[in-house]
Amino acid sequence: MNSELTIGAERRIRKVALLGNPNSGKTTLFNALTGLNQKVGNFPGVTVDKKTGTCRLPGGQSVEIVDLPGIYSLYPKSLDEQVVLDVLLHPGGKDYPDAVVVVADAANLKRHLLLCTQLIDLGIPLLLVLNMVDVAEKEGIVVDVEQLRHLLGVEVITTNARKGTGVAQLKERLPHLQPPQRSFYEVAPLIDSYFEASVKEYLPPGLSAYGQWLCIHLFERLSFLSESQKDAIQRAILHAKEPFKALNLQREEILHRYEQIDAILEKTLHKKESKGSYSRLTALLDCWLLHPVAGYVTFLLVLLLIFQSVFTWASVPMDWIDASFSDFVNWVHEQGGDSLWVSFVADGLLAGLGGILVFVPQIAILFLLLGILEETGYMARVAVLMDKVMRQFGLNGRSVVPLVSGVACAIPAIMAARTIPNAKERLITMMVVPLMSCSARLPVYTVLVALAVPDTLLWGWLSLQGLVMLGLYLLGTLMSLVVAWLLNRFLRMEQGRSFFMLEMPLYRLPRWRNLLLTVWEKARTFVVEAGKVILMISILIWALSSFGPGNAMEEAEAQVRAQMQGRFAPAAIENAVASARLEQSYAGHLGRIIEPAIRPLGYDWKIGIALISSFAAREVFVGTISTIYSIGSEDEMTIVERLRSEVNPRTGEPVFNFATSVSLLLFYAFAMQCMSTMAVMYRETNGWKYPLFQLLYMSAIAYISAWAAYQWLS
Ligand code: GDP
Ligand code: MG
């Protein structure tokens, strides 16, 4: 065991885990240690972020650093905490660290040391970082580090992770970490007094006595234990020598630890008269920001700012990306001529790529703003302000920001739901966000509202069309709250009892480096992870509308050309050709196949084609409709007039009558029709179950409401 005598032993530390209470500064320290050398994934089977990175040490070698979720103790209350135990109690597992760095808030040592003493008892090489020394100092707290090191029996250093002080020293110490010198809570005799020695055969090898003790307490939730191991431990507990009352034992242990911590802090912590400037400023700001009136007004203004920036400011770079890509597509067409390959590259690949990159500005801006709110400490106040209202609907105070952002775009909004700590509330939020009217619905609404609603002014000043538009936004919001309420009632999810630990961080200035890292990481994740799915679907839709059975497309094209040659302008002919080709493509055939299903909603097969092509992105509706009715890009202003004049050859009625237009409006208000959203849901929930459920329930609402509206109005 005594490996410190071997020189080679030092090379053993290759993987170091960062652990600590939430908000102790783990992530900041992680960023300081790893810089850009990091990647984010999920822990297997759950949606808990797993951040890993590489840290270069002064000696030239490097260690892998893992930023584990914040936890308060080793008795887990939430999914996040469970993940940590899955890692720490499984010495054979691939995530098992060679050493842990415990990050504690020097200004709140008592609470943060509880976890530290538990980790010490696991016997893994360990170093305690007293972070936030700047805050502690401002509050007049002085820690005798030397004494603390002596009493805890582990290495202790102080850092200010925001400024990077102490990080060099930490890097220097990392390769030399040793197992703790003493333990705090002796459980070996306890185990012996409850259980036969045979119980140890079912526990993972390589654990300290305390690790074994935790395994027995938590076996049901440890994912690495096999069913037979779980059964064996269960049996051991049932046949314990005396009744094994887990909760009592845990309470006793925690009390015992706190007693020891008190004694240690008595000797190591000195409080000078506080200057108090920090907390006085915080108290003053809270007076304002948590005020029952002023607090809400301020929050409303903040929401307005977020909304404005994601909606308006982002549109500048988005329009630029959009325009550049369509220029590029046109350019490729001009250069490449009329081959299938050119069409594939331009209309399939490039168009798909543009469809991915166009979302990046919104994602970047939203996460920059959210990061500022989170880092300054304001988000914690928002959660408190909005919690009572949102809880009625099964949502969380922190759901407000994702929902409001959803009005711009569901993709960053769903990603923003990660700040919601409770798994069920987070899932419900993600489920209903796409019902909010996102900006991609706007072009569709514009056309359809113009078709359905007369362009008149109410009382001489209020635009009726504008009013209907506003109504559509309210409808989306209302529906998302209704669905949230229903999901909350009927969705069964296993949830740890959540002891709500309300902790108001002090207000601080945001760290730009941290913020930019977050923004970079979110944008990259979206492009890489969701991008794959979006690209695939774009290519599929391209193929459906570029190919058709037999050579029907070519024949239709030849026929149109023969009829129109010389009698019409070239542009008009090309439009008619595009329309004829689309009618004969697989997409066109699919439109006819689904016609019986959509006729009750008032749609014909041409609208069916538009529904299919806009399955991946709803804004495609307008483009497809223009192609089908061969409306050229030069006269786009007339699209509404053109649609109005379209007559159903079978009935002689206008196709886009009032009932059909309203039915379409409702359909587009509620239908999923966004592959990017599904791709993000897939990533965020780690599977297809929830995105498919979302697709299903939204399609059902869309279909039923469109059907009801059409039947009622026609
Ligand atoms: P985590 O929850 O443990 O990952 O904590 P974070 O790294 O997200 O930090 C929480 C907040 O504390 C952020 O606003 C950080 O900027 C801030 N913070 C982290 N370390 C320090 C520090 O040493 N001093 C000060 N003043 N703030 C810090
Ligand atoms: Mg963190």
XYZ file of C-alpha atoms and ligand atoms in Angstrom:
743
model
C 0.000 0.000 0.000
C 2.769 2.412 0.923
C 3.289 3.584 -2.595
C 4.711 7.017 -1.714
C 8.052 5.326 -1.326
C 8.140 4.299 -4.971
C 9.251 7.063 -7.256
C 7.023 5.873 -10.085
C 3.959 6.286 -7.892
C 3.639 9.938 -8.802
C 2.857 9.134 -12.383
C -0.260 7.381 -11.250
C -2.444 10.497 -11.041
C -3.913 10.862 -14.484
C -7.504 11.679 -13.756
C -8.665 14.225 -11.213
C -12.284 14.946 -10.305
C -13.463 18.359 -9.112
C -16.074 18.087 -6.382
C -17.886 20.535 -4.175
C -21.161 22.183 -3.282
C -22.987 24.008 -6.069
C -21.667 27.537 -6.546
C -18.367 26.863 -4.865
C -16.550 27.797 -8.090
C -15.814 24.355 -9.542
C -16.574 25.328 -13.092
C -14.564 28.514 -12.825
C -11.632 26.567 -11.491
C -12.140 23.943 -14.177
C -11.965 26.644 -16.834
C -8.856 28.107 -15.250
C -7.197 24.700 -15.277
C -8.183 23.531 -18.731
C -8.856 26.641 -20.842
C -10.127 25.663 -24.247
C -9.060 22.039 -23.894
C -12.455 20.831 -22.753
C -15.436 18.954 -23.987
C -18.944 18.423 -22.712
C -20.845 15.188 -22.871
C -23.453 13.430 -20.841
C -23.042 10.808 -18.196
C -24.282 7.498 -19.604
C -28.058 7.274 -19.572
C -28.801 10.590 -17.910
C -28.847 14.202 -18.965
C -26.301 15.409 -16.485
C -23.508 17.424 -18.008
C -20.121 15.791 -17.923
C -17.303 18.185 -18.548
C -13.830 16.876 -19.069
C -10.671 18.680 -20.025
C -6.932 18.399 -20.077
C -4.689 20.355 -17.761
C -1.035 20.869 -18.631
C 1.192 20.675 -15.612
C 4.406 22.646 -15.181
C 6.469 19.463 -15.467
C 5.179 18.879 -18.993
C 2.827 16.008 -18.271
C -0.915 16.504 -18.299
C -3.867 15.270 -16.252
C -7.468 14.818 -17.204
C -9.852 16.954 -15.155
C -13.540 16.098 -14.704
C -15.985 18.732 -13.474
C -18.586 16.702 -11.587
C -22.028 18.122 -10.731
C -22.277 20.132 -7.520
C -23.409 18.127 -4.502
C -24.055 18.860 -0.828
C -23.312 15.448 0.598
C -22.750 11.871 -0.461
C -26.334 10.941 0.374
C -27.934 11.939 -2.907
C -31.164 13.868 -3.200
C -31.152 14.481 -6.928
C -30.134 12.839 -10.143
C -26.990 14.965 -10.329
C -25.828 13.732 -6.965
C -26.508 10.138 -7.921
C -24.181 10.477 -10.886
C -21.370 11.539 -8.580
C -21.844 8.429 -6.454
C -21.908 6.225 -9.512
C -18.455 7.568 -10.241
C -16.955 7.601 -6.739
C -18.164 4.227 -5.504
C -16.975 2.278 -8.507
C -13.192 1.937 -8.390
C -13.280 -0.309 -11.480
C -15.324 2.159 -13.517
C -13.855 4.126 -16.379
C -14.664 7.483 -14.747
C -13.091 6.617 -11.387
C -10.594 9.360 -10.539
C -7.071 8.882 -9.221
C -7.538 11.896 -6.981
C -10.196 14.422 -6.073
C -9.978 18.154 -5.619
C -12.647 19.399 -3.225
C -13.636 22.972 -3.924
C -15.058 24.792 -0.904
C -16.280 28.328 -0.474
C -13.920 29.859 2.075
C -16.683 32.222 3.130
C -19.042 29.336 3.971
C -16.622 26.758 5.268
C -18.813 24.964 7.748
C -21.393 23.859 5.224
C -18.808 23.047 2.590
C -16.611 20.925 4.844
C -19.308 18.292 5.380
C -18.785 16.910 1.882
C -15.032 17.199 2.334
C -14.968 14.978 5.405
C -17.126 12.395 3.627
C -14.770 12.382 0.661
C -11.779 12.049 2.949
C -13.334 8.881 4.338
C -13.442 7.405 0.852
C -9.666 7.273 1.085
C -8.943 8.685 -2.376
C -5.934 11.039 -2.655
C -7.448 14.430 -1.967
C -6.720 18.127 -1.937
C -8.942 20.788 -0.432
C -9.182 24.089 -2.278
C -10.461 27.035 -0.274
C -11.868 29.095 -3.086
C -13.324 32.620 -2.994
C -10.661 33.828 -0.605
C -11.376 37.330 -1.895
C -14.968 37.156 -0.673
C -13.915 35.635 2.629
C -11.380 38.380 3.100
C -13.956 41.077 2.404
C -16.160 39.508 5.039
C -13.284 39.519 7.493
C -12.828 35.759 7.590
C -9.282 34.545 8.145
C -8.458 30.854 7.803
C -5.373 29.308 9.367
C -4.492 27.105 6.414
C -1.537 25.398 8.064
C -3.655 24.380 11.032
C -6.506 23.209 8.799
C -4.089 21.060 6.822
C -2.898 19.515 10.052
C -6.347 18.858 11.504
C -7.905 17.490 8.322
C -4.838 15.479 7.375
C -5.010 16.566 3.727
C -3.351 19.112 1.486
C -5.065 22.538 1.605
C -4.518 25.531 -0.673
C -6.381 28.789 -1.207
C -7.516 30.174 -4.549
C -9.435 32.931 -6.179
C -10.634 31.053 -9.233
C -11.973 34.175 -10.882
C -8.593 35.881 -10.852
C -6.629 32.679 -11.213
C -4.625 33.158 -8.030
C -3.492 29.898 -6.508
C -4.118 27.958 -9.707
C -0.396 27.587 -10.417
C 0.131 26.210 -6.941
C -2.745 23.810 -7.444
C -1.219 22.535 -10.679
C 2.054 22.029 -8.898
C 0.456 19.973 -6.129
C -1.756 17.817 -8.372
C 0.757 15.086 -9.257
C 1.832 14.656 -5.635
C -1.537 14.082 -3.955
C -1.651 11.473 -1.221
C -4.474 9.548 0.417
C -5.788 11.298 3.564
C -3.959 10.593 6.806
C -7.001 9.961 8.979
C -10.696 9.310 8.671
C -13.540 11.133 10.366
C -16.184 8.541 10.883
C -15.297 4.958 11.628
C -17.789 2.646 9.992
C -15.876 -0.622 9.863
C -17.132 -1.672 13.318
C -20.635 -0.563 12.360
C -20.629 -2.732 9.282
C -19.462 -5.671 11.344
C -22.142 -5.129 13.963
C -24.932 -5.186 11.376
C -23.791 -7.589 8.701
C -22.195 -10.932 8.148
C -18.728 -10.673 6.664
C -20.109 -12.165 3.437
C -21.818 -8.899 2.478
C -18.473 -7.550 1.344
C -18.294 -10.103 -1.432
C -21.099 -8.306 -3.219
C -19.552 -4.838 -2.944
C -17.149 -3.438 -5.546
C -13.550 -4.245 -4.643
C -11.153 -1.436 -3.786
C -13.501 0.641 -1.635
C -12.673 1.996 1.800
C -14.922 0.915 4.671
C -16.852 4.146 4.306
C -17.254 3.512 0.568
C -18.675 0.095 1.403
C -20.999 1.657 3.942
C -22.299 4.114 1.308
C -22.771 1.269 -1.140
C -24.981 -0.556 1.321
C -27.017 2.580 1.937
C -27.428 3.508 -1.695
C -27.298 0.179 -3.524
C -30.737 0.642 -5.118
C -29.590 3.692 -7.028
C -26.102 2.649 -8.082
C -26.235 1.860 -11.740
C -23.036 -0.167 -11.892
C -24.301 -2.852 -9.495
C -25.836 -5.882 -11.172
C -29.298 -7.109 -10.229
C -27.829 -10.068 -8.390
C -25.527 -7.807 -6.400
C -28.499 -5.621 -5.504
C -30.535 -8.652 -4.474
C -27.709 -9.906 -2.285
C -27.310 -6.557 -0.535
C -31.067 -6.276 -0.106
C -31.083 -9.702 1.519
C -28.184 -8.776 3.776
C -30.101 -5.725 4.957
C -33.258 -7.751 5.597
C -31.288 -10.260 7.644
C -29.126 -7.722 9.451
C -28.172 -8.639 12.984
C -30.289 -5.757 14.220
C -32.785 -3.619 12.244
C -30.878 -1.449 9.775
C -32.495 2.007 10.029
C -30.719 3.828 7.219
C -32.101 7.336 7.748
C -31.341 7.327 11.478
C -27.825 6.149 10.812
C -27.286 8.855 8.218
C -28.570 11.565 10.530
C -26.291 10.342 13.293
C -23.334 10.370 10.958
C -23.997 13.910 9.720
C -24.358 15.190 13.285
C -21.149 13.516 14.261
C -19.330 15.078 11.320
C -20.630 18.538 12.087
C -19.413 18.202 15.683
C -15.919 17.492 14.438
C -16.084 20.260 11.865
C -17.155 22.713 14.550
C -14.197 21.717 16.659
C -11.821 22.146 13.734
C -13.204 25.505 12.686
C -13.004 26.677 16.268
C -9.235 26.321 15.961
C -8.755 27.510 12.384
C -11.312 30.177 11.606
C -11.029 33.709 12.841
C -13.493 36.408 12.101
C -12.324 39.969 12.028
C -14.772 42.828 12.200
C -16.436 42.689 8.809
C -16.192 45.607 6.474
C -19.511 44.345 5.183
C -19.493 46.378 1.998
C -20.170 43.300 -0.078
C -23.207 42.093 1.766
C -24.573 45.573 2.300
C -24.632 46.164 -1.436
C -26.286 42.793 -1.944
C -28.919 43.555 0.669
C -29.631 46.889 -0.947
C -30.005 45.392 -4.414
C -32.219 42.610 -3.093
C -34.492 45.172 -1.474
C -35.156 46.424 -4.976
C -34.968 43.311 -7.090
C -37.104 41.139 -4.818
C -39.640 43.891 -4.139
C -43.235 42.700 -4.754
C -43.796 45.479 -7.296
C -40.451 46.888 -8.363
C -38.998 43.379 -8.562
C -41.566 42.224 -11.122
C -41.339 45.433 -13.121
C -37.567 45.094 -13.310
C -37.854 41.485 -14.344
C -40.335 42.434 -17.042
C -37.865 44.955 -18.394
C -35.095 42.372 -18.348
C -37.330 39.942 -20.240
C -38.106 42.652 -22.743
C -34.412 43.207 -23.261
C -33.772 39.494 -23.791
C -36.713 39.228 -26.148
C -35.639 42.285 -28.069
C -32.075 41.117 -28.451
C -32.860 37.589 -29.540
C -35.626 38.757 -31.824
C -34.219 41.927 -33.329
C -30.494 42.149 -32.800
C -29.899 38.579 -33.829
C -31.779 39.207 -37.041
C -28.906 41.283 -38.409
C -26.321 38.475 -38.447
C -29.069 35.963 -39.252
C -30.176 37.882 -42.325
C -26.571 38.161 -43.326
C -25.990 34.412 -43.018
C -29.246 33.755 -44.828
C -28.408 36.114 -47.678
C -24.834 34.879 -47.979
C -25.960 31.298 -48.214
C -28.625 31.987 -50.807
C -26.083 34.008 -52.816
C -23.721 31.100 -52.492
C -26.419 28.636 -53.581
C -27.227 30.798 -56.593
C -23.573 31.127 -57.417
C -23.087 27.365 -57.325
C -26.081 26.979 -59.625
C -24.699 29.509 -62.066
C -21.229 28.025 -62.084
C -22.232 24.385 -62.041
C -25.068 24.377 -64.535
C -27.900 21.924 -64.539
C -26.587 18.663 -63.112
C -27.894 16.546 -60.299
C -24.664 16.944 -58.386
C -24.884 20.710 -58.486
C -28.444 20.550 -57.263
C -27.401 18.193 -54.464
C -24.556 20.420 -53.324
C -26.524 23.656 -53.644
C -30.100 22.768 -52.658
C -29.382 19.836 -50.379
C -26.037 20.325 -48.690
C -25.532 24.086 -48.697
C -29.166 24.886 -47.967
C -29.057 22.454 -45.041
C -25.829 23.949 -43.752
C -27.277 27.436 -43.980
C -30.311 26.204 -42.078
C -28.023 25.151 -39.231
C -25.700 28.136 -39.077
C -28.560 30.624 -39.240
C -29.485 29.730 -35.649
C -26.042 30.397 -34.225
C -26.477 34.163 -33.625
C -29.627 33.604 -31.586
C -27.992 30.881 -29.556
C -24.906 32.986 -28.932
C -26.793 36.114 -27.923
C -29.258 34.311 -25.704
C -26.547 32.453 -23.857
C -24.444 35.526 -23.429
C -27.375 37.308 -21.770
C -28.386 34.290 -19.710
C -24.795 33.849 -18.644
C -24.703 37.407 -17.399
C -27.926 36.918 -15.451
C -26.640 33.679 -13.977
C -23.161 34.909 -13.116
C -24.267 38.157 -11.521
C -26.570 36.205 -9.222
C -29.761 37.727 -10.636
C -31.103 34.432 -11.947
C -31.385 33.048 -8.424
C -33.678 35.998 -7.596
C -35.775 35.425 -10.701
C -36.296 31.852 -9.629
C -37.631 33.071 -6.307
C -39.842 35.769 -7.835
C -41.508 33.566 -10.418
C -41.574 30.280 -8.567
C -45.048 30.613 -7.028
C -46.699 31.472 -10.343
C -44.914 28.879 -12.428
C -45.340 26.118 -9.886
C -49.105 26.157 -10.534
C -48.334 24.811 -13.978
C -45.719 22.302 -12.944
C -42.978 24.647 -14.053
C -40.148 26.308 -12.212
C -39.307 29.959 -11.620
C -36.407 29.417 -13.956
C -38.759 28.242 -16.737
C -39.737 31.821 -17.506
C -36.597 32.613 -19.427
C -36.717 29.541 -21.689
C -40.406 30.166 -22.394
C -39.889 33.797 -23.281
C -36.849 32.970 -25.400
C -39.038 30.419 -27.154
C -40.816 33.309 -28.813
C -37.632 33.920 -30.748
C -36.491 30.361 -31.270
C -37.137 27.075 -29.487
C -33.600 25.805 -29.986
C -31.623 28.051 -27.635
C -34.695 28.104 -25.377
C -34.631 24.348 -24.908
C -30.909 24.451 -24.295
C -31.482 27.192 -21.718
C -33.700 24.872 -19.689
C -30.529 23.285 -18.343
C -30.496 25.854 -15.571
C -33.599 24.214 -14.082
C -32.313 21.899 -11.379
C -35.389 19.691 -10.999
C -35.511 17.033 -13.719
C -39.281 16.899 -14.102
C -39.742 20.651 -14.243
C -36.944 20.879 -16.752
C -38.497 18.197 -18.947
C -41.929 19.847 -18.867
C -40.375 23.180 -19.777
C -38.565 21.653 -22.748
C -41.742 19.862 -23.812
C -43.849 23.013 -24.035
C -41.307 25.546 -25.293
C -41.948 24.755 -28.999
C -45.595 25.789 -28.556
C -44.477 29.370 -28.080
C -44.739 31.166 -31.411
C -41.173 31.233 -32.655
C -39.886 33.649 -35.252
C -39.979 31.006 -37.997
C -43.771 31.022 -37.754
C -43.838 34.709 -38.558
C -43.513 34.503 -42.376
C -46.177 31.777 -42.427
C -48.503 33.812 -40.216
C -47.950 36.899 -42.358
C -49.196 35.192 -45.495
C -52.054 33.312 -43.865
C -53.315 36.214 -41.764
C -53.340 38.378 -44.871
C -55.427 35.688 -46.555
C -57.875 35.144 -43.721
C -58.288 38.564 -42.156
C -59.360 41.718 -43.975
C -56.891 44.570 -43.916
C -59.069 46.934 -41.917
C -58.570 49.227 -38.961
C -60.672 48.910 -35.837
C -61.829 52.280 -34.486
C -59.774 53.842 -37.169
C -56.372 52.976 -35.711
C -56.070 49.373 -34.570
C -55.026 46.976 -37.319
C -57.247 43.905 -37.277
C -54.493 41.821 -38.836
C -52.055 42.956 -36.155
C -54.562 42.045 -33.494
C -54.989 38.549 -34.890
C -51.215 38.206 -35.005
C -50.965 39.141 -31.332
C -53.769 36.663 -30.659
C -51.689 33.903 -32.223
C -48.797 34.651 -29.868
C -51.146 34.574 -26.877
C -52.648 31.335 -28.142
C -49.199 29.721 -28.188
C -48.441 30.886 -24.658
C -51.795 29.718 -23.354
C -51.423 26.325 -24.955
C -47.960 25.849 -23.507
C -49.266 26.553 -19.999
C -52.211 24.191 -20.470
C -49.970 21.409 -21.735
C -47.498 22.031 -18.892
C -50.304 21.672 -16.403
C -51.481 18.434 -18.007
C -47.983 16.983 -18.210
C -47.407 17.812 -14.587
C -50.533 15.883 -13.637
C -49.991 12.863 -15.827
C -46.263 12.514 -16.308
C -44.885 10.004 -13.853
C -41.254 10.541 -13.124
C -39.057 9.227 -10.451
C -37.868 12.162 -8.447
C -35.571 12.390 -5.508
C -37.192 14.234 -2.643
C -35.950 17.691 -3.326
C -34.962 19.522 -0.211
C -35.023 22.947 -1.727
C -31.749 24.507 -0.724
C -32.315 28.143 -1.282
C -29.064 29.937 -1.365
C -28.816 33.512 -2.560
C -25.386 34.132 -3.969
C -23.872 37.559 -3.520
C -24.137 39.838 -6.514
C -20.930 39.860 -8.521
C -19.604 41.118 -11.786
C -19.616 38.494 -14.535
C -16.391 36.971 -15.792
C -16.115 37.502 -19.521
C -13.796 34.612 -20.133
C -16.263 32.255 -18.502
C -19.171 33.721 -20.408
C -17.472 33.474 -23.757
C -16.484 29.897 -23.046
C -20.124 29.043 -22.329
C -21.306 30.761 -25.499
C -18.672 29.028 -27.572
C -19.502 25.656 -26.089
C -23.276 26.043 -26.646
C -22.885 27.184 -30.238
C -20.451 24.400 -31.004
C -22.611 21.730 -29.400
C -25.582 22.887 -31.444
C -23.721 22.940 -34.740
C -22.087 19.580 -34.173
C -24.829 17.588 -32.467
C -28.070 19.009 -33.814
C -26.421 19.881 -37.117
C -25.985 16.228 -38.053
C -29.692 15.503 -37.824
C -30.719 18.718 -39.557
C -28.367 18.087 -42.437
C -29.635 14.570 -42.908
C -33.265 15.652 -42.987
C -32.538 18.554 -45.356
C -30.936 16.131 -47.763
C -33.867 13.748 -47.435
C -36.381 16.516 -48.212
C -34.212 17.617 -51.124
C -34.238 14.075 -52.476
C -38.003 13.763 -52.085
C -38.628 16.869 -54.137
C -35.841 16.274 -56.711
C -36.709 12.730 -57.653
C -39.891 11.123 -58.770
C -41.112 7.709 -59.880
C -40.197 6.774 -63.464
C -39.487 9.729 -65.662
C -42.759 11.518 -64.908
C -40.843 14.616 -63.843
C -38.983 14.858 -67.134
C -42.153 14.309 -69.121
C -44.028 16.970 -67.195
C -41.150 19.382 -67.743
C -41.026 18.675 -71.488
C -44.769 19.142 -71.763
C -44.709 22.519 -70.009
C -41.804 23.694 -72.118
C -43.521 22.634 -75.326
C -46.704 24.435 -74.369
C -45.111 27.649 -73.206
C -42.100 27.961 -75.473
C -41.963 31.348 -77.146
C -45.269 32.528 -75.729
C -44.094 33.380 -72.206
C -41.117 35.077 -70.584
C -38.249 32.680 -69.708
C -38.703 33.356 -65.972
C -42.377 32.425 -66.110
C -41.493 29.224 -67.946
C -38.887 28.269 -65.345
C -41.446 28.834 -62.585
C -43.985 26.675 -64.337
C -41.349 23.983 -64.886
C -40.386 23.984 -61.217
C -44.035 23.675 -60.256
C -44.681 20.827 -62.704
C -41.575 18.957 -61.569
C -42.518 19.286 -57.911
C -45.999 17.930 -58.636
C -44.478 14.789 -60.156
C -41.780 14.301 -57.499
C -41.989 11.883 -54.588
C -43.011 14.827 -52.408
C -45.828 15.535 -54.846
C -46.940 11.921 -54.724
C -46.776 11.933 -50.951
C -48.975 15.031 -51.036
C -51.584 13.057 -52.943
C -51.214 10.079 -50.645
C -51.906 12.129 -47.556
C -54.726 14.084 -49.174
C -57.524 11.903 -47.699
C -56.068 12.547 -44.239
C -55.911 16.299 -44.659
C -59.101 16.883 -46.614
C -61.139 17.143 -43.356
C -58.879 20.078 -42.475
C -59.754 21.794 -45.753
C -56.458 21.122 -47.567
C -55.868 19.739 -51.034
C -52.836 17.752 -52.179
C -50.919 20.888 -53.153
C -51.105 22.137 -49.604
C -50.155 18.571 -48.673
C -46.846 19.034 -50.522
C -46.220 22.199 -48.552
C -46.986 20.376 -45.292
C -44.504 17.639 -46.154
C -41.738 19.958 -47.270
C -42.178 22.138 -44.194
C -41.992 19.142 -41.904
C -38.338 19.897 -41.308
C -38.710 23.666 -41.022
C -42.045 25.431 -40.990
C -40.816 28.571 -42.724
C -40.308 26.489 -45.883
C -44.107 26.605 -46.290
C -44.041 29.970 -48.017
C -41.295 28.941 -50.433
C -42.996 25.676 -51.359
C -46.382 27.332 -51.836
C -44.695 29.849 -54.142
C -43.129 27.042 -56.166
C -46.340 25.024 -56.395
C -48.324 27.999 -57.619
C -45.350 29.070 -59.740
C -44.974 32.461 -58.179
C -41.604 33.879 -59.164
C -39.291 35.597 -56.741
C -39.677 38.884 -58.615
C -43.334 39.269 -57.753
C -43.297 37.974 -54.214
C -45.513 40.807 -53.055
C -48.393 39.300 -54.940
C -48.269 35.914 -53.267
C -51.393 36.674 -51.222
C -53.342 37.846 -54.285
C -52.171 34.863 -56.268
C -53.293 32.456 -53.540
C -56.611 34.216 -53.184
C -57.369 33.683 -56.859
C -56.560 29.965 -56.745
C -59.656 27.910 -57.424
C -60.218 24.243 -56.696
C -60.910 22.678 -60.108
C -63.252 20.090 -58.578
C -65.564 22.386 -56.637
C -64.997 25.742 -58.269
C -64.504 27.215 -54.798
C -61.453 29.286 -53.832
C -58.786 27.013 -52.288
C -57.694 29.467 -49.641
C -61.094 30.441 -48.308
C -61.578 31.743 -44.789
C -62.080 28.347 -43.168
C -59.015 26.815 -44.806
C -56.826 29.775 -43.940
C -57.853 29.715 -40.272
C -57.380 25.962 -40.198
C -53.873 26.365 -41.635
C -53.068 29.121 -39.144
C -53.996 26.863 -36.243
C -52.088 23.971 -37.756
C -48.926 26.026 -38.064
C -49.399 27.482 -34.585
C -49.325 24.066 -32.939
C -47.520 21.615 -35.209
C -43.938 20.652 -34.444
C -42.460 21.132 -37.936
C -38.952 21.869 -36.797
C -36.316 19.222 -37.184
C -33.773 21.375 -35.405
C -35.936 21.430 -32.296
C -36.267 17.669 -32.406
C -32.527 17.311 -32.822
C -31.911 19.506 -29.795
C -34.490 17.605 -27.765
C -32.764 14.401 -28.764
C -29.485 15.718 -27.498
C -30.836 17.260 -24.323
C -32.864 14.208 -23.279
C -30.436 11.619 -24.598
C -32.878 9.691 -26.721
C -35.755 9.753 -29.155
C -38.475 9.046 -26.624
C -39.271 12.627 -25.656
C -38.775 14.297 -29.049
C -41.112 11.708 -30.587
C -43.663 12.211 -27.858
C -43.408 15.938 -28.464
C -43.893 15.482 -32.204
C -46.918 13.310 -31.550
C -48.704 15.456 -29.051
C -48.085 18.663 -30.996
C -49.275 17.081 -34.238
C -52.378 15.841 -32.431
C -53.202 19.304 -31.094
C -52.508 20.843 -34.502
C -54.667 18.331 -36.352
C -57.593 18.425 -33.972
C -57.752 22.198 -33.691
C -57.375 22.693 -37.452
C -60.057 20.102 -38.057
C -62.443 21.660 -35.537
C -61.902 25.138 -36.961
C -62.480 24.021 -40.535
C -65.584 21.985 -39.756
C -67.035 24.799 -37.726
C -66.271 27.589 -40.172
C -67.132 25.951 -43.474
P -19.905 25.809 -9.563
O -21.391 25.756 -9.370
O -19.215 25.195 -8.400
O -19.452 25.271 -10.871
O -19.499 27.355 -9.475
P -19.109 28.343 -10.635
O -17.736 28.081 -11.120
O -20.194 28.375 -11.634
O -19.032 29.713 -9.818
C -20.163 30.314 -9.225
C -19.949 31.804 -9.180
O -18.860 32.131 -8.311
C -19.592 32.412 -10.529
O -20.269 33.627 -10.640
C -18.092 32.631 -10.424
O -17.668 33.702 -11.244
C -17.908 32.937 -8.974
N -16.585 32.620 -8.453
C -15.913 31.471 -8.628
N -14.735 31.515 -7.982
C -14.658 32.729 -7.386
C -13.678 33.381 -6.555
O -12.630 32.847 -6.231
N -13.970 34.626 -6.123
C -15.134 35.242 -6.460
N -15.343 36.477 -6.001
N -16.063 34.659 -7.217
C -15.842 33.420 -7.678
Mg -20.593 24.262 -12.358
